[in-house]
Amino acid sequence: MNSGRLLRRGVNLERLTLGWNAVGIVVLGVAAIAAGSVALAGFGLDSLVEIGASTVVLWELSDTGEARQRRALSLIGAAFILLAIYVTVQSAIVFATAHHARPSDLGIAWTAVTAAVMFGLASGKARTGKALDNPVLVAEGRVTFIDGLLSSAVLVGLVLNAVVGAWWADPLAGLVIVVYGLREARSIFGRRNLTHHPPGPGKQGSAGSYTGGRDRWESLSAGAGRAPARHHVSKCAHEQAHSEHEL
């Protein structure tokens, strides 16, 4: 598949993500108010993070220059950190207040469908980003994957709360997402630094190919190959002159 078609696929995946999360904010807001659910309200706010990440990628895909990729990676890394902070604060509030939300059929249905949609979108973004060799699209695919994990965690919490009254299940599952989100943020910022500061001669960074060191190495090798030849010619001339002097 050519790069133009892959680029269009990446744009369409981001547009679908944007549209889904825009609708999700409204649905989750209605469900959160009806059930008095802190988890559903917080998950609605999480959709804003995903909308922001998708907007960043659409902006970056319009011009895939290295400088713009670094800025886009920084923004997506910041989105991971914000997501981790949100889940941490949300979990702490629920644990501290022992809040028992009312069962929400709408919330259960939406989070179940959202989890499936987000995992599908994340897989598509990962494959397309790798095919395009675009680290920003790959990184945003991880944001979408985390959104799917968060949907699943909220779904499990809602179901356990509705069936057995286990109010603590949702914030406990959220803490797993905090660890994953922070790890991905660290990975993204590390990749961005490698892109900004290319590795030394003869090395290649994980953010992409760097040929400057290789070119310099080949130049030095060529020079080293010529130096012995010059030395050999000089030595032969010296020996010939010495022989003539003896004669």
CSV table of C-alpha atoms in Angstrom, one decimal:
chain,number,residue,atom,x,y,z
A,1,MET,CA,0.0,0.0,0.0
A,2,ASN,CA,1.4,3.4,-1.0
A,3,SER,CA,2.1,6.1,1.5
A,4,GLY,CA,-0.7,8.4,0.3
A,5,ARG,CA,-3.4,5.7,1.0
A,6,LEU,CA,-1.8,4.9,4.4
A,7,LEU,CA,-1.8,8.6,5.3
A,8,ARG,CA,-5.5,8.9,4.4
A,9,ARG,CA,-6.2,5.8,6.6
A,10,GLY,CA,-4.4,7.4,9.5
A,11,VAL,CA,-6.4,10.6,9.1
A,12,ASN,CA,-9.7,8.7,8.9
A,13,LEU,CA,-8.8,6.7,12.1
A,14,GLU,CA,-8.2,10.0,14.0
A,15,ARG,CA,-11.4,11.5,12.7
A,16,LEU,CA,-13.4,8.5,13.8
A,17,THR,CA,-11.7,8.7,17.2
A,18,LEU,CA,-12.6,12.4,17.5
A,19,GLY,CA,-16.2,11.8,16.6
A,20,TRP,CA,-16.7,8.9,18.9
A,21,ASN,CA,-15.2,10.7,21.9
A,22,ALA,CA,-17.3,13.9,21.1
A,23,VAL,CA,-20.5,11.8,21.3
A,24,GLY,CA,-19.1,10.0,24.4
A,25,ILE,CA,-18.8,13.2,26.3
A,26,VAL,CA,-22.5,13.8,26.0
A,27,VAL,CA,-23.5,10.2,26.7
A,28,LEU,CA,-21.2,9.9,29.7
A,29,GLY,CA,-22.4,13.2,31.1
A,30,VAL,CA,-26.0,12.1,31.0
A,31,ALA,CA,-25.2,8.7,32.5
A,32,ALA,CA,-23.0,10.2,35.2
A,33,ILE,CA,-25.6,12.7,36.3
A,34,ALA,CA,-28.4,10.0,36.4
A,35,ALA,CA,-26.3,7.5,38.4
A,36,GLY,CA,-24.3,10.0,40.5
A,37,SER,CA,-21.2,8.1,39.2
A,38,VAL,CA,-17.8,9.7,39.8
A,39,ALA,CA,-16.2,7.1,37.5
A,40,LEU,CA,-18.5,7.9,34.6
A,41,ALA,CA,-18.0,11.7,35.1
A,42,GLY,CA,-14.2,11.2,35.1
A,43,PHE,CA,-14.3,8.9,32.1
A,44,GLY,CA,-16.1,11.7,30.2
A,45,LEU,CA,-13.2,14.0,31.1
A,46,ASP,CA,-10.8,11.4,29.8
A,47,SER,CA,-12.5,11.6,26.5
A,48,LEU,CA,-11.3,15.2,26.3
A,49,VAL,CA,-7.7,14.0,26.6
A,50,GLU,CA,-8.3,11.6,23.7
A,51,ILE,CA,-9.8,14.3,21.6
A,52,GLY,CA,-6.8,16.5,22.3
A,53,ALA,CA,-4.4,13.7,21.3
A,54,SER,CA,-6.3,13.0,18.1
A,55,THR,CA,-6.3,16.7,17.2
A,56,VAL,CA,-2.5,16.8,17.7
A,57,VAL,CA,-2.0,13.8,15.4
A,58,LEU,CA,-4.3,15.3,12.6
A,59,TRP,CA,-2.2,18.5,12.9
A,60,GLU,CA,1.1,16.5,12.7
A,61,LEU,CA,-0.1,14.3,9.7
A,62,SER,CA,-0.5,17.4,7.6
A,63,ASP,CA,3.3,18.0,7.8
A,64,THR,CA,5.5,15.2,9.0
A,65,GLY,CA,8.7,17.2,9.5
A,66,GLU,CA,11.0,16.2,12.3
A,67,ALA,CA,10.4,19.4,14.3
A,68,ARG,CA,6.7,19.0,14.2
A,69,GLN,CA,7.0,15.3,15.2
A,70,ARG,CA,9.0,16.3,18.3
A,71,ARG,CA,6.3,18.8,19.3
A,72,ALA,CA,3.5,16.3,18.7
A,73,LEU,CA,5.3,13.6,20.7
A,74,SER,CA,5.7,16.1,23.6
A,75,LEU,CA,2.0,16.9,23.5
A,76,ILE,CA,1.0,13.2,23.4
A,77,GLY,CA,3.4,12.5,26.3
A,78,ALA,CA,1.8,15.3,28.3
A,79,ALA,CA,-1.6,13.8,27.5
A,80,PHE,CA,-0.4,10.5,29.1
A,81,ILE,CA,0.7,12.3,32.2
A,82,LEU,CA,-2.6,14.2,32.5
A,83,LEU,CA,-4.5,10.9,32.1
A,84,ALA,CA,-2.4,9.2,34.8
A,85,ILE,CA,-3.0,12.2,37.1
A,86,TYR,CA,-6.7,12.1,36.4
A,87,VAL,CA,-7.0,8.4,37.2
A,88,THR,CA,-4.9,8.7,40.3
A,89,VAL,CA,-7.0,11.6,41.7
A,90,GLN,CA,-10.2,9.9,40.7
A,91,SER,CA,-9.3,6.6,42.4
A,92,ALA,CA,-8.2,8.5,45.6
A,93,ILE,CA,-11.5,10.3,45.8
A,94,VAL,CA,-13.6,7.2,45.4
A,95,PHE,CA,-11.5,5.3,48.0
A,96,ALA,CA,-11.6,8.2,50.4
A,97,THR,CA,-15.4,8.8,50.2
A,98,ALA,CA,-16.4,5.1,49.7
A,99,HIS,CA,-18.8,6.5,47.1
A,100,HIS,CA,-21.5,4.1,46.0
A,101,ALA,CA,-22.9,5.1,42.7
A,102,ARG,CA,-26.4,3.9,41.5
A,103,PRO,CA,-26.4,1.2,38.8
A,104,SER,CA,-26.3,2.6,35.2
A,105,ASP,CA,-27.4,0.5,32.3
A,106,LEU,CA,-26.5,3.3,29.9
A,107,GLY,CA,-23.0,3.6,31.4
A,108,ILE,CA,-22.5,-0.2,31.2
A,109,ALA,CA,-23.7,-0.3,27.5
A,110,TRP,CA,-21.6,2.7,26.4
A,111,THR,CA,-18.3,1.6,28.1
A,112,ALA,CA,-18.7,-1.9,26.7
A,113,VAL,CA,-19.1,-0.7,23.2
A,114,THR,CA,-16.4,2.0,23.7
A,115,ALA,CA,-13.8,-0.6,24.9
A,116,ALA,CA,-14.3,-2.6,21.7
A,117,VAL,CA,-14.2,0.4,19.4
A,118,MET,CA,-11.0,1.8,21.1
A,119,PHE,CA,-9.1,-1.4,20.9
A,120,GLY,CA,-10.0,-1.7,17.2
A,121,LEU,CA,-8.9,1.9,16.6
A,122,ALA,CA,-5.7,1.4,18.6
A,123,SER,CA,-4.8,-1.7,16.5
A,124,GLY,CA,-5.4,0.2,13.3
A,125,LYS,CA,-3.3,3.2,14.3
A,126,ALA,CA,-0.4,1.0,15.4
A,127,ARG,CA,-0.3,-0.9,12.1
A,128,THR,CA,-0.7,2.3,10.0
A,129,GLY,CA,1.8,4.2,12.1
A,130,LYS,CA,4.4,1.5,11.7
A,131,ALA,CA,3.8,1.2,8.0
A,132,LEU,CA,4.2,5.0,7.6
A,133,ASP,CA,7.2,5.0,10.0
A,134,ASN,CA,5.4,7.7,11.9
A,135,PRO,CA,6.2,7.6,15.7
A,136,VAL,CA,3.4,10.1,16.5
A,137,LEU,CA,0.6,8.0,15.1
A,138,VAL,CA,2.1,4.9,16.9
A,139,ALA,CA,2.2,6.8,20.2
A,140,GLU,CA,-1.4,8.1,19.8
A,141,GLY,CA,-2.4,4.5,19.1
A,142,ARG,CA,-1.1,3.7,22.6
A,143,VAL,CA,-3.3,6.6,24.0
A,144,THR,CA,-6.3,5.0,22.3
A,145,PHE,CA,-5.3,1.6,23.7
A,146,ILE,CA,-5.2,3.1,27.2
A,147,ASP,CA,-8.6,4.6,26.6
A,148,GLY,CA,-9.8,1.1,25.8
A,149,LEU,CA,-8.3,-0.2,29.1
A,150,LEU,CA,-9.9,2.6,31.0
A,151,SER,CA,-13.3,1.8,29.3
A,152,SER,CA,-12.8,-1.8,30.4
A,153,ALA,CA,-11.9,-0.8,34.0
A,154,VAL,CA,-14.9,1.5,34.3
A,155,LEU,CA,-17.1,-1.3,32.8
A,156,VAL,CA,-15.9,-3.9,35.3
A,157,GLY,CA,-16.5,-1.4,38.2
A,158,LEU,CA,-20.0,-0.6,37.0
A,159,VAL,CA,-20.9,-4.2,36.6
A,160,LEU,CA,-19.5,-5.3,40.0
A,161,ASN,CA,-21.2,-2.3,41.6
A,162,ALA,CA,-24.5,-3.2,40.0
A,163,VAL,CA,-24.3,-6.9,40.7
A,164,VAL,CA,-22.6,-7.2,44.1
A,165,GLY,CA,-22.2,-3.6,45.3
A,166,ALA,CA,-18.3,-3.7,45.0
A,167,TRP,CA,-17.7,0.0,44.8
A,168,TRP,CA,-14.0,-0.4,45.2
A,169,ALA,CA,-13.4,-2.4,42.0
A,170,ASP,CA,-13.3,0.6,39.6
A,171,PRO,CA,-10.6,2.7,41.4
A,172,LEU,CA,-8.5,-0.4,42.0
A,173,ALA,CA,-8.5,-1.2,38.3
A,174,GLY,CA,-7.7,2.4,37.5
A,175,LEU,CA,-4.4,2.2,39.4
A,176,VAL,CA,-3.1,-0.4,36.8
A,177,ILE,CA,-3.8,2.2,34.1
A,178,VAL,CA,-1.8,4.8,36.0
A,179,VAL,CA,1.3,2.6,35.9
A,180,TYR,CA,0.9,1.8,32.2
A,181,GLY,CA,0.3,5.5,31.3
A,182,LEU,CA,3.3,6.7,33.1
A,183,ARG,CA,5.5,4.1,31.5
A,184,GLU,CA,4.3,5.1,28.0
A,185,ALA,CA,4.9,8.8,28.8
A,186,ARG,CA,8.4,8.0,29.8
A,187,SER,CA,8.9,6.0,26.6
A,188,ILE,CA,7.6,8.8,24.4
A,189,PHE,CA,9.7,11.5,26.0
A,190,GLY,CA,12.7,9.3,25.7
A,191,ARG,CA,12.0,8.8,22.0
A,192,ARG,CA,11.5,12.5,21.5
A,193,ASN,CA,14.9,13.2,23.1
A,194,LEU,CA,16.6,10.7,20.8
A,195,THR,CA,15.0,12.4,17.8
A,196,HIS,CA,16.2,15.8,19.1
A,197,HIS,CA,19.7,14.7,19.9
A,198,PRO,CA,20.8,12.1,17.3
A,199,PRO,CA,23.2,9.4,18.4
A,200,GLY,CA,26.9,9.5,17.8
A,201,PRO,CA,28.9,8.1,14.8
A,202,GLY,CA,28.0,4.7,13.7
A,203,LYS,CA,24.9,4.4,15.9
A,204,GLN,CA,21.2,4.5,15.2
A,205,GLY,CA,18.6,5.8,17.5
A,206,SER,CA,15.2,4.3,18.1
A,207,ALA,CA,13.4,7.4,16.9
A,208,GLY,CA,14.7,6.8,13.3
A,209,SER,CA,17.7,6.4,11.1
A,210,TYR,CA,20.6,8.6,11.6
A,211,THR,CA,23.2,8.5,8.8
A,212,GLY,CA,25.5,11.3,9.7
A,213,GLY,CA,27.8,9.2,11.9
A,214,ARG,CA,27.8,6.4,9.2
A,215,ASP,CA,28.8,8.9,6.5
A,216,ARG,CA,31.6,10.3,8.7
A,217,TRP,CA,32.8,6.7,9.5
A,218,GLU,CA,32.9,5.8,5.8
A,219,SER,CA,34.8,9.0,5.0
A,220,LEU,CA,37.3,8.2,7.8
A,221,SER,CA,37.6,4.7,6.5
A,222,ALA,CA,38.3,5.8,3.0
A,223,GLY,CA,40.9,8.2,4.3
A,224,ALA,CA,42.5,5.5,6.3
A,225,GLY,CA,42.6,3.3,3.2
A,226,ARG,CA,44.4,6.0,1.2
A,227,ALA,CA,47.0,6.7,3.9
A,228,PRO,CA,48.8,3.4,3.8
A,229,ALA,CA,48.9,3.6,0.0
A,230,ARG,CA,50.6,7.0,0.1
A,231,HIS,CA,53.0,5.7,2.7
A,232,HIS,CA,53.8,2.7,0.5
A,233,VAL,CA,54.6,4.9,-2.5
A,234,SER,CA,56.8,7.2,-0.4
A,235,LYS,CA,58.7,4.2,1.0
A,236,CYS,CA,59.4,2.8,-2.5
A,237,ALA,CA,60.7,6.1,-3.8
A,238,HIS,CA,63.0,6.3,-0.8
A,239,GLU,CA,64.4,2.8,-1.3
A,240,GLN,CA,64.9,3.6,-5.1
A,241,ALA,CA,66.8,6.8,-4.2
A,242,HIS,CA,69.0,4.9,-1.7
A,243,SER,CA,69.9,2.2,-4.3
A,244,GLU,CA,70.9,4.8,-6.9
A,245,HIS,CA,73.1,6.5,-4.3
A,246,GLU,CA,74.9,3.3,-3.5
A,247,LEU,CA,75.5,2.7,-7.2
